[in-house]
């Protein structure tokens, strides 16, 4: 079974440019999450999809970030225009959705996309 | 809001020795999960071990075990018989116990180096 994949692995862009990150979750996983780790700091939650719907986007830093999940499959995270403080590693994770008994399924992480804004 | 604190940015241990990584958290909730994830160099983050807060018994996974102290809000990870492959960044994480998927709140991580 293929794991969570992310593309690109590394992106270097100039301030003001646009970048789109892609995440392909594990097949059949309804939950998809985006996280970000700024150098030396904790990994922070950005948003959570359940299928194609945004369940929680409380972690999105501002309206320069736009996330979509087409047809409940892969997801994209667009940053437009990019700023210096957007640099960091962007992680995607996915999990199955088992709500009975409040069971939380394991989140499987992708390798991350390292974004550098110059 | 929940917070997770890892007070040890870096640690080292000799191969075959035992090491304990500390984690404390703060929450007003009573039902939640706690996790330890590891991220080896240039590799994906993987789950090491998880603990449900309603369970009194400490979770174990082979050489990995936790010391969960709910009243103290402490969740330390013990690695026994350390191996070179255990070298990684270790993240402590928290999530609430609700249905429908749950976001993780992470600590800042502990870089563990296992030495010969």
PDB file of C-alpha atoms in Angstrom:
ATOM      1  CA  UNK A   1       0.000   0.000   0.000  1.00  0.00           C
ATOM      2  CA  UNK A   2       1.380   3.396  -1.016  1.00  0.00           C
ATOM      3  CA  UNK A   3       1.933   5.890   1.759  1.00  0.00           C
ATOM      4  CA  UNK A   4       1.165   9.581   1.829  1.00  0.00           C
ATOM      5  CA  UNK A   5       3.065  11.356  -0.913  1.00  0.00           C
ATOM      6  CA  UNK A   6       3.844  15.026  -1.301  1.00  0.00           C
ATOM      7  CA  UNK A   7       5.113  17.053  -4.206  1.00  0.00           C
ATOM      8  CA  UNK A   8       7.449  18.804  -4.589  1.00  0.00           C
ATOM      9  CA  UNK A   9       9.929  17.705  -1.957  1.00  0.00           C
ATOM     10  CA  UNK A  10      11.567  21.106  -2.009  1.00  0.00           C
ATOM     11  CA  UNK A  11      10.574  24.466  -3.457  1.00  0.00           C
ATOM     12  CA  UNK A  12      12.560  27.677  -3.548  1.00  0.00           C
ATOM     13  CA  UNK A  13      10.684  30.790  -4.629  1.00  0.00           C
ATOM     14  CA  UNK A  14      11.002  34.540  -4.489  1.00  0.00           C
ATOM     15  CA  UNK A  15       8.892  36.631  -2.187  1.00  0.00           C
ATOM     16  CA  UNK A  16       5.653  37.546  -3.934  1.00  0.00           C
ATOM     17  CA  UNK A  17       5.524  34.445  -6.100  1.00  0.00           C
ATOM     18  CA  UNK A  18       2.946  31.693  -5.935  1.00  0.00           C
ATOM     19  CA  UNK A  19       3.580  28.112  -4.926  1.00  0.00           C
ATOM     20  CA  UNK A  20       1.264  25.114  -4.921  1.00  0.00           C
ATOM     21  CA  UNK A  21       1.960  22.096  -2.776  1.00  0.00           C
ATOM     22  CA  UNK A  22       0.285  18.796  -3.427  1.00  0.00           C
ATOM     23  CA  UNK A  23      -0.583  15.918  -1.140  1.00  0.00           C
ATOM     24  CA  UNK A  24      -1.854  12.477  -2.116  1.00  0.00           C
ATOM     25  CA  UNK A  25      -3.252  10.680   0.919  1.00  0.00           C
ATOM     26  CA  UNK A  26      -3.435   6.964   1.446  1.00  0.00           C
ATOM     27  CA  UNK A  27      -6.237   5.558  -0.661  1.00  0.00           C
ATOM     28  CA  UNK A  28      -9.489   5.338   1.273  1.00  0.00           C
ATOM     29  CA  UNK A  29      -8.501   7.820   3.950  1.00  0.00           C
ATOM     30  CA  UNK A  30     -11.241  10.369   4.432  1.00  0.00           C
ATOM     31  CA  UNK A  31      -9.262  12.600   6.764  1.00  0.00           C
ATOM     32  CA  UNK A  32      -6.520  14.772   5.357  1.00  0.00           C
ATOM     33  CA  UNK A  33      -4.504  17.237   7.417  1.00  0.00           C
ATOM     34  CA  UNK A  34      -1.984  19.932   6.636  1.00  0.00           C
ATOM     35  CA  UNK A  35       0.667  20.938   9.162  1.00  0.00           C
ATOM     36  CA  UNK A  36       3.629  23.265   9.039  1.00  0.00           C
ATOM     37  CA  UNK A  37       6.897  23.374  10.903  1.00  0.00           C
ATOM     38  CA  UNK A  38       8.832  26.602  10.921  1.00  0.00           C
ATOM     39  CA  UNK A  39      12.526  26.068  11.622  1.00  0.00           C
ATOM     40  CA  UNK A  40      13.182  25.166  15.245  1.00  0.00           C
ATOM     41  CA  UNK A  41       9.577  25.439  16.303  1.00  0.00           C
ATOM     42  CA  UNK A  42       6.744  23.029  16.834  1.00  0.00           C
ATOM     43  CA  UNK A  43       4.702  21.468  14.077  1.00  0.00           C
ATOM     44  CA  UNK A  44       1.489  23.446  13.826  1.00  0.00           C
ATOM     45  CA  UNK A  45      -1.868  22.394  12.495  1.00  0.00           C
ATOM     46  CA  UNK A  46      -3.163  24.269   9.469  1.00  0.00           C
ATOM     47  CA  UNK A  47      -6.377  22.576   8.439  1.00  0.00           C
ATOM     48  CA  UNK A  48      -8.333  19.357   8.233  1.00  0.00           C
ATOM     49  CA  UNK A  49     -10.440  17.942   5.417  1.00  0.00           C
ATOM     50  CA  UNK A  50     -13.044  15.242   5.730  1.00  0.00           C
ATOM     51  CA  UNK A  51     -13.396  14.028   2.184  1.00  0.00           C
ATOM     52  CA  UNK A  52     -13.770  17.205   0.138  1.00  0.00           C
ATOM     53  CA  UNK A  53     -15.072  19.378   2.974  1.00  0.00           C
ATOM     54  CA  UNK A  54     -13.027  21.596   5.250  1.00  0.00           C
ATOM     55  CA  UNK A  55     -13.706  20.367   8.770  1.00  0.00           C
ATOM     56  CA  UNK A  56     -11.391  22.730  10.585  1.00  0.00           C
ATOM     57  CA  UNK A  57      -9.308  25.514   9.100  1.00  0.00           C
ATOM     58  CA  UNK A  58      -8.561  27.305  12.331  1.00  0.00           C
ATOM     59  CA  UNK A  59      -4.802  26.994  11.826  1.00  0.00           C
ATOM     60  CA  UNK A  60      -4.606  28.729   8.467  1.00  0.00           C
ATOM     61  CA  UNK A  61      -2.417  31.796   9.069  1.00  0.00           C
ATOM     62  CA  UNK A  62      -4.100  34.211   6.662  1.00  0.00           C
ATOM     63  CA  UNK A  63      -5.965  34.508   3.383  1.00  0.00           C
ATOM     64  CA  UNK A  64      -2.802  34.071   1.357  1.00  0.00           C
ATOM     65  CA  UNK A  65      -3.212  30.349   1.975  1.00  0.00           C
ATOM     66  CA  UNK A  66      -5.814  28.400   0.027  1.00  0.00           C
ATOM     67  CA  UNK A  67      -6.379  24.685   0.418  1.00  0.00           C
ATOM     68  CA  UNK A  68      -8.530  22.476  -1.738  1.00  0.00           C
ATOM     69  CA  UNK A  69      -9.280  18.810  -1.912  1.00  0.00           C
ATOM     70  CA  UNK A  70     -10.613  17.844  -5.282  1.00  0.00           C
ATOM     71  CA  UNK A  71     -13.213  15.104  -5.166  1.00  0.00           C
ATOM     72  CA  UNK A  72     -12.041  14.063  -1.732  1.00  0.00           C
ATOM     73  CA  UNK A  73      -8.814  12.643  -3.106  1.00  0.00           C
ATOM     74  CA  UNK A  74      -5.599  14.650  -3.369  1.00  0.00           C
ATOM     75  CA  UNK A  75      -5.234  18.072  -1.825  1.00  0.00           C
ATOM     76  CA  UNK A  76      -3.395  21.219  -2.815  1.00  0.00           C
ATOM     77  CA  UNK A  77      -2.179  24.068  -0.659  1.00  0.00           C
ATOM     78  CA  UNK A  78      -1.519  27.288  -2.520  1.00  0.00           C
ATOM     79  CA  UNK A  79       0.398  30.200  -1.071  1.00  0.00           C
ATOM     80  CA  UNK A  80      -0.171  33.451  -2.965  1.00  0.00           C
ATOM     81  CA  UNK A  81       1.721  35.713  -2.665  1.00  0.00           C
ATOM     82  CA  UNK A  82       4.443  34.025  -0.645  1.00  0.00           C
ATOM     83  CA  UNK A  83       6.162  35.919   2.163  1.00  0.00           C
ATOM     84  CA  UNK A  84       9.459  35.231   3.932  1.00  0.00           C
ATOM     85  CA  UNK A  85       7.699  33.940   7.052  1.00  0.00           C
ATOM     86  CA  UNK A  86       6.001  31.222   5.003  1.00  0.00           C
ATOM     87  CA  UNK A  87       9.270  29.305   4.813  1.00  0.00           C
ATOM     88  CA  UNK A  88       9.186  25.960   6.554  1.00  0.00           C
ATOM     89  CA  UNK A  89       8.309  22.336   6.060  1.00  0.00           C
ATOM     90  CA  UNK A  90       4.718  21.581   5.130  1.00  0.00           C
ATOM     91  CA  UNK A  91       3.470  18.168   6.153  1.00  0.00           C
ATOM     92  CA  UNK A  92       0.411  16.358   5.008  1.00  0.00           C
ATOM     93  CA  UNK A  93      -1.148  13.495   6.930  1.00  0.00           C
ATOM     94  CA  UNK A  94      -4.120  11.245   6.385  1.00  0.00           C
ATOM     95  CA  UNK A  95      -6.187   8.883   8.483  1.00  0.00           C
ATOM     96  CA  UNK A  96      -9.260   6.744   8.261  1.00  0.00           C
ATOM     97  CA  UNK A  97     -12.422   7.956   9.881  1.00  0.00           C
ATOM     98  CA  UNK A  98     -13.766   5.712  12.604  1.00  0.00           C
ATOM     99  CA  UNK A  99     -16.118   7.663  14.742  1.00  0.00           C
ATOM    100  CA  UNK A 100     -17.640   4.828  16.728  1.00  0.00           C
ATOM    101  CA  UNK A 101     -16.454   4.862  20.294  1.00  0.00           C
ATOM    102  CA  UNK A 102     -14.508   8.060  19.730  1.00  0.00           C
ATOM    103  CA  UNK A 103     -11.652   6.068  18.255  1.00  0.00           C
ATOM    104  CA  UNK A 104      -8.975   8.165  16.677  1.00  0.00           C
ATOM    105  CA  UNK A 105      -7.124   6.499  13.865  1.00  0.00           C
ATOM    106  CA  UNK A 106      -3.417   6.933  13.390  1.00  0.00           C
ATOM    107  CA  UNK A 107      -2.348   9.833  11.221  1.00  0.00           C
ATOM    108  CA  UNK A 108       0.139   8.798   8.560  1.00  0.00           C
ATOM    109  CA  UNK A 109       2.485  11.513   7.488  1.00  0.00           C
ATOM    110  CA  UNK A 110       4.029  12.343   4.169  1.00  0.00           C
ATOM    111  CA  UNK A 111       7.700  13.266   3.796  1.00  0.00           C
ATOM    112  CA  UNK A 112       6.931  16.970   3.741  1.00  0.00           C
ATOM    113  CA  UNK A 113       7.625  19.796   1.330  1.00  0.00           C
ATOM    114  CA  UNK A 114      10.407  22.159   2.332  1.00  0.00           C
ATOM    115  CA  UNK A 115       9.444  25.649   1.196  1.00  0.00           C
ATOM    116  CA  UNK A 116      12.057  28.363   1.078  1.00  0.00           C
ATOM    117  CA  UNK A 117      10.951  31.909   0.315  1.00  0.00           C
ATOM    118  CA  UNK A 118      13.805  34.264  -0.575  1.00  0.00           C
TER     119      UNK A 118
ATOM    120  CA  UNK B   1      -6.268  25.432  24.125  1.00  0.00           C
ATOM    121  CA  UNK B   2      -3.911  22.525  24.527  1.00  0.00           C
ATOM    122  CA  UNK B   3      -0.130  22.885  24.749  1.00  0.00           C
ATOM    123  CA  UNK B   4       2.678  20.338  24.623  1.00  0.00           C
ATOM    124  CA  UNK B   5       6.140  20.991  26.018  1.00  0.00           C
ATOM    125  CA  UNK B   6       9.329  19.078  25.324  1.00  0.00           C
ATOM    126  CA  UNK B   7      12.078  20.579  27.432  1.00  0.00           C
ATOM    127  CA  UNK B   8      14.990  18.615  25.973  1.00  0.00           C
ATOM    128  CA  UNK B   9      15.962  19.956  22.535  1.00  0.00           C
ATOM    129  CA  UNK B  10      18.779  17.424  22.175  1.00  0.00           C
ATOM    130  CA  UNK B  11      19.793  14.198  23.839  1.00  0.00           C
ATOM    131  CA  UNK B  12      22.352  11.523  23.233  1.00  0.00           C
ATOM    132  CA  UNK B  13      22.645   7.957  24.412  1.00  0.00           C
ATOM    133  CA  UNK B  14      25.088   5.138  23.958  1.00  0.00           C
ATOM    134  CA  UNK B  15      24.027   2.167  21.930  1.00  0.00           C
ATOM    135  CA  UNK B  16      22.284  -0.508  24.033  1.00  0.00           C
ATOM    136  CA  UNK B  17      21.596   1.961  26.841  1.00  0.00           C
ATOM    137  CA  UNK B  18      18.227   3.290  27.969  1.00  0.00           C
ATOM    138  CA  UNK B  19      17.064   6.840  27.461  1.00  0.00           C
ATOM    139  CA  UNK B  20      13.970   8.730  28.563  1.00  0.00           C
ATOM    140  CA  UNK B  21      12.480  11.657  26.674  1.00  0.00           C
ATOM    141  CA  UNK B  22      10.204  13.953  28.609  1.00  0.00           C
ATOM    142  CA  UNK B  23       6.936  15.553  27.591  1.00  0.00           C
ATOM    143  CA  UNK B  24       4.410  17.549  29.536  1.00  0.00           C
ATOM    144  CA  UNK B  25       1.110  18.875  28.330  1.00  0.00           C
ATOM    145  CA  UNK B  26      -1.652  21.121  29.459  1.00  0.00           C
ATOM    146  CA  UNK B  27      -5.343  20.600  28.888  1.00  0.00           C
ATOM    147  CA  UNK B  28      -8.616  21.033  30.711  1.00  0.00           C
ATOM    148  CA  UNK B  29     -10.099  18.028  28.921  1.00  0.00           C
ATOM    149  CA  UNK B  30     -10.286  14.569  30.463  1.00  0.00           C
ATOM    150  CA  UNK B  31     -10.513  12.432  27.339  1.00  0.00           C
ATOM    151  CA  UNK B  32      -7.635  12.622  24.906  1.00  0.00           C
ATOM    152  CA  UNK B  33      -4.825  10.757  23.201  1.00  0.00           C
ATOM    153  CA  UNK B  34      -1.099  11.189  23.501  1.00  0.00           C
ATOM    154  CA  UNK B  35       1.431  10.147  20.890  1.00  0.00           C
ATOM    155  CA  UNK B  36       5.118   9.896  20.255  1.00  0.00           C
ATOM    156  CA  UNK B  37       6.198  10.286  16.660  1.00  0.00           C
ATOM    157  CA  UNK B  38       9.722   9.921  15.315  1.00  0.00           C
ATOM    158  CA  UNK B  39      11.244  11.464  12.221  1.00  0.00           C
ATOM    159  CA  UNK B  40      14.539   9.867  11.167  1.00  0.00           C
ATOM    160  CA  UNK B  41      16.916  12.003   9.113  1.00  0.00           C
ATOM    161  CA  UNK B  42      15.467  12.690   5.680  1.00  0.00           C
ATOM    162  CA  UNK B  43      12.625  10.286   6.255  1.00  0.00           C
ATOM    163  CA  UNK B  44       8.929  10.393   6.981  1.00  0.00           C
ATOM    164  CA  UNK B  45       7.468  10.862  10.401  1.00  0.00           C
ATOM    165  CA  UNK B  46       6.062   7.661  11.844  1.00  0.00           C
ATOM    166  CA  UNK B  47       4.065   6.810  14.925  1.00  0.00           C
ATOM    167  CA  UNK B  48       6.077   5.189  17.702  1.00  0.00           C
ATOM    168  CA  UNK B  49       3.467   4.723  20.384  1.00  0.00           C
ATOM    169  CA  UNK B  50       0.098   6.042  21.508  1.00  0.00           C
ATOM    170  CA  UNK B  51      -1.737   6.246  24.810  1.00  0.00           C
ATOM    171  CA  UNK B  52      -5.409   6.730  25.505  1.00  0.00           C
ATOM    172  CA  UNK B  53      -5.899   8.959  28.542  1.00  0.00           C
ATOM    173  CA  UNK B  54      -8.679   6.765  29.950  1.00  0.00           C
ATOM    174  CA  UNK B  55      -6.329   3.793  30.151  1.00  0.00           C
ATOM    175  CA  UNK B  56      -4.282   3.526  33.316  1.00  0.00           C
ATOM    176  CA  UNK B  57      -1.897   0.967  31.892  1.00  0.00           C
ATOM    177  CA  UNK B  58       1.153   2.437  30.220  1.00  0.00           C
ATOM    178  CA  UNK B  59       1.483   1.618  26.533  1.00  0.00           C
ATOM    179  CA  UNK B  60       4.421  -0.440  25.312  1.00  0.00           C
ATOM    180  CA  UNK B  61       5.682  -1.272  21.833  1.00  0.00           C
ATOM    181  CA  UNK B  62       8.671  -3.554  21.879  1.00  0.00           C
ATOM    182  CA  UNK B  63      11.610  -1.463  23.117  1.00  0.00           C
ATOM    183  CA  UNK B  64       9.453   1.641  23.483  1.00  0.00           C
ATOM    184  CA  UNK B  65       7.312   2.336  26.523  1.00  0.00           C
ATOM    185  CA  UNK B  66       5.696   5.346  28.097  1.00  0.00           C
ATOM    186  CA  UNK B  67       5.271   6.606  31.616  1.00  0.00           C
ATOM    187  CA  UNK B  68       1.888   8.291  31.608  1.00  0.00           C
ATOM    188  CA  UNK B  69       1.109  10.361  34.687  1.00  0.00           C
ATOM    189  CA  UNK B  70      -2.310  11.880  34.078  1.00  0.00           C
ATOM    190  CA  UNK B  71      -2.489  13.950  37.248  1.00  0.00           C
ATOM    191  CA  UNK B  72       0.920  15.430  36.567  1.00  0.00           C
ATOM    192  CA  UNK B  73       0.144  15.774  32.841  1.00  0.00           C
ATOM    193  CA  UNK B  74       3.364  14.026  31.991  1.00  0.00           C
ATOM    194  CA  UNK B  75       4.020  11.585  29.157  1.00  0.00           C
ATOM    195  CA  UNK B  76       7.613  10.422  28.902  1.00  0.00           C
ATOM    196  CA  UNK B  77       9.021   7.963  26.376  1.00  0.00           C
ATOM    197  CA  UNK B  78      11.529   5.330  27.399  1.00  0.00           C
ATOM    198  CA  UNK B  79      13.666   3.660  24.768  1.00  0.00           C
ATOM    199  CA  UNK B  80      15.392   0.516  25.970  1.00  0.00           C
ATOM    200  CA  UNK B  81      18.388  -1.110  24.319  1.00  0.00           C
ATOM    201  CA  UNK B  82      18.905   1.936  22.089  1.00  0.00           C
ATOM    202  CA  UNK B  83      19.930   1.227  18.511  1.00  0.00           C
ATOM    203  CA  UNK B  84      21.632   3.398  15.924  1.00  0.00           C
ATOM    204  CA  UNK B  85      18.389   3.391  13.950  1.00  0.00           C
ATOM    205  CA  UNK B  86      16.660   5.155  16.816  1.00  0.00           C
ATOM    206  CA  UNK B  87      18.532   8.325  15.916  1.00  0.00           C
ATOM    207  CA  UNK B  88      15.740  10.731  14.995  1.00  0.00           C
ATOM    208  CA  UNK B  89      13.721  13.746  16.004  1.00  0.00           C
ATOM    209  CA  UNK B  90      11.033  12.686  18.448  1.00  0.00           C
ATOM    210  CA  UNK B  91       7.802  14.626  18.737  1.00  0.00           C
ATOM    211  CA  UNK B  92       5.271  14.354  21.515  1.00  0.00           C
ATOM    212  CA  UNK B  93       1.712  15.089  20.382  1.00  0.00           C
ATOM    213  CA  UNK B  94      -1.782  15.434  21.796  1.00  0.00           C
ATOM    214  CA  UNK B  95      -5.256  15.103  20.352  1.00  0.00           C
ATOM    215  CA  UNK B  96      -8.713  15.294  21.833  1.00  0.00           C
ATOM    216  CA  UNK B  97     -10.975  12.287  21.964  1.00  0.00           C
ATOM    217  CA  UNK B  98     -13.747  13.259  19.606  1.00  0.00           C
ATOM    218  CA  UNK B  99     -15.204  11.577  16.592  1.00  0.00           C
ATOM    219  CA  UNK B 100     -14.466  12.418  13.006  1.00  0.00           C
ATOM    220  CA  UNK B 101     -10.738  12.909  13.072  1.00  0.00           C
ATOM    221  CA  UNK B 102      -8.637  15.042  15.334  1.00  0.00           C
ATOM    222  CA  UNK B 103      -5.851  17.510  14.805  1.00  0.00           C
ATOM    223  CA  UNK B 104      -2.572  16.954  16.573  1.00  0.00           C
ATOM    224  CA  UNK B 105      -0.870  19.473  18.821  1.00  0.00           C
ATOM    225  CA  UNK B 106       2.884  18.928  18.839  1.00  0.00           C
ATOM    226  CA  UNK B 107       5.804  19.794  21.056  1.00  0.00           C
ATOM    227  CA  UNK B 108       8.973  21.306  19.632  1.00  0.00           C
ATOM    228  CA  UNK B 109      10.722  17.955  19.440  1.00  0.00           C
ATOM    229  CA  UNK B 110      13.767  16.266  20.936  1.00  0.00           C
ATOM    230  CA  UNK B 111      16.673  15.387  18.683  1.00  0.00           C
ATOM    231  CA  UNK B 112      17.994  12.038  19.865  1.00  0.00           C
ATOM    232  CA  UNK B 113      21.374  10.772  18.773  1.00  0.00           C
ATOM    233  CA  UNK B 114      22.395   7.202  19.466  1.00  0.00           C
ATOM    234  CA  UNK B 115      26.165   6.808  19.554  1.00  0.00           C
ATOM    235  CA  UNK B 116      28.489   3.827  19.346  1.00  0.00           C
TER     236      UNK B 116
END
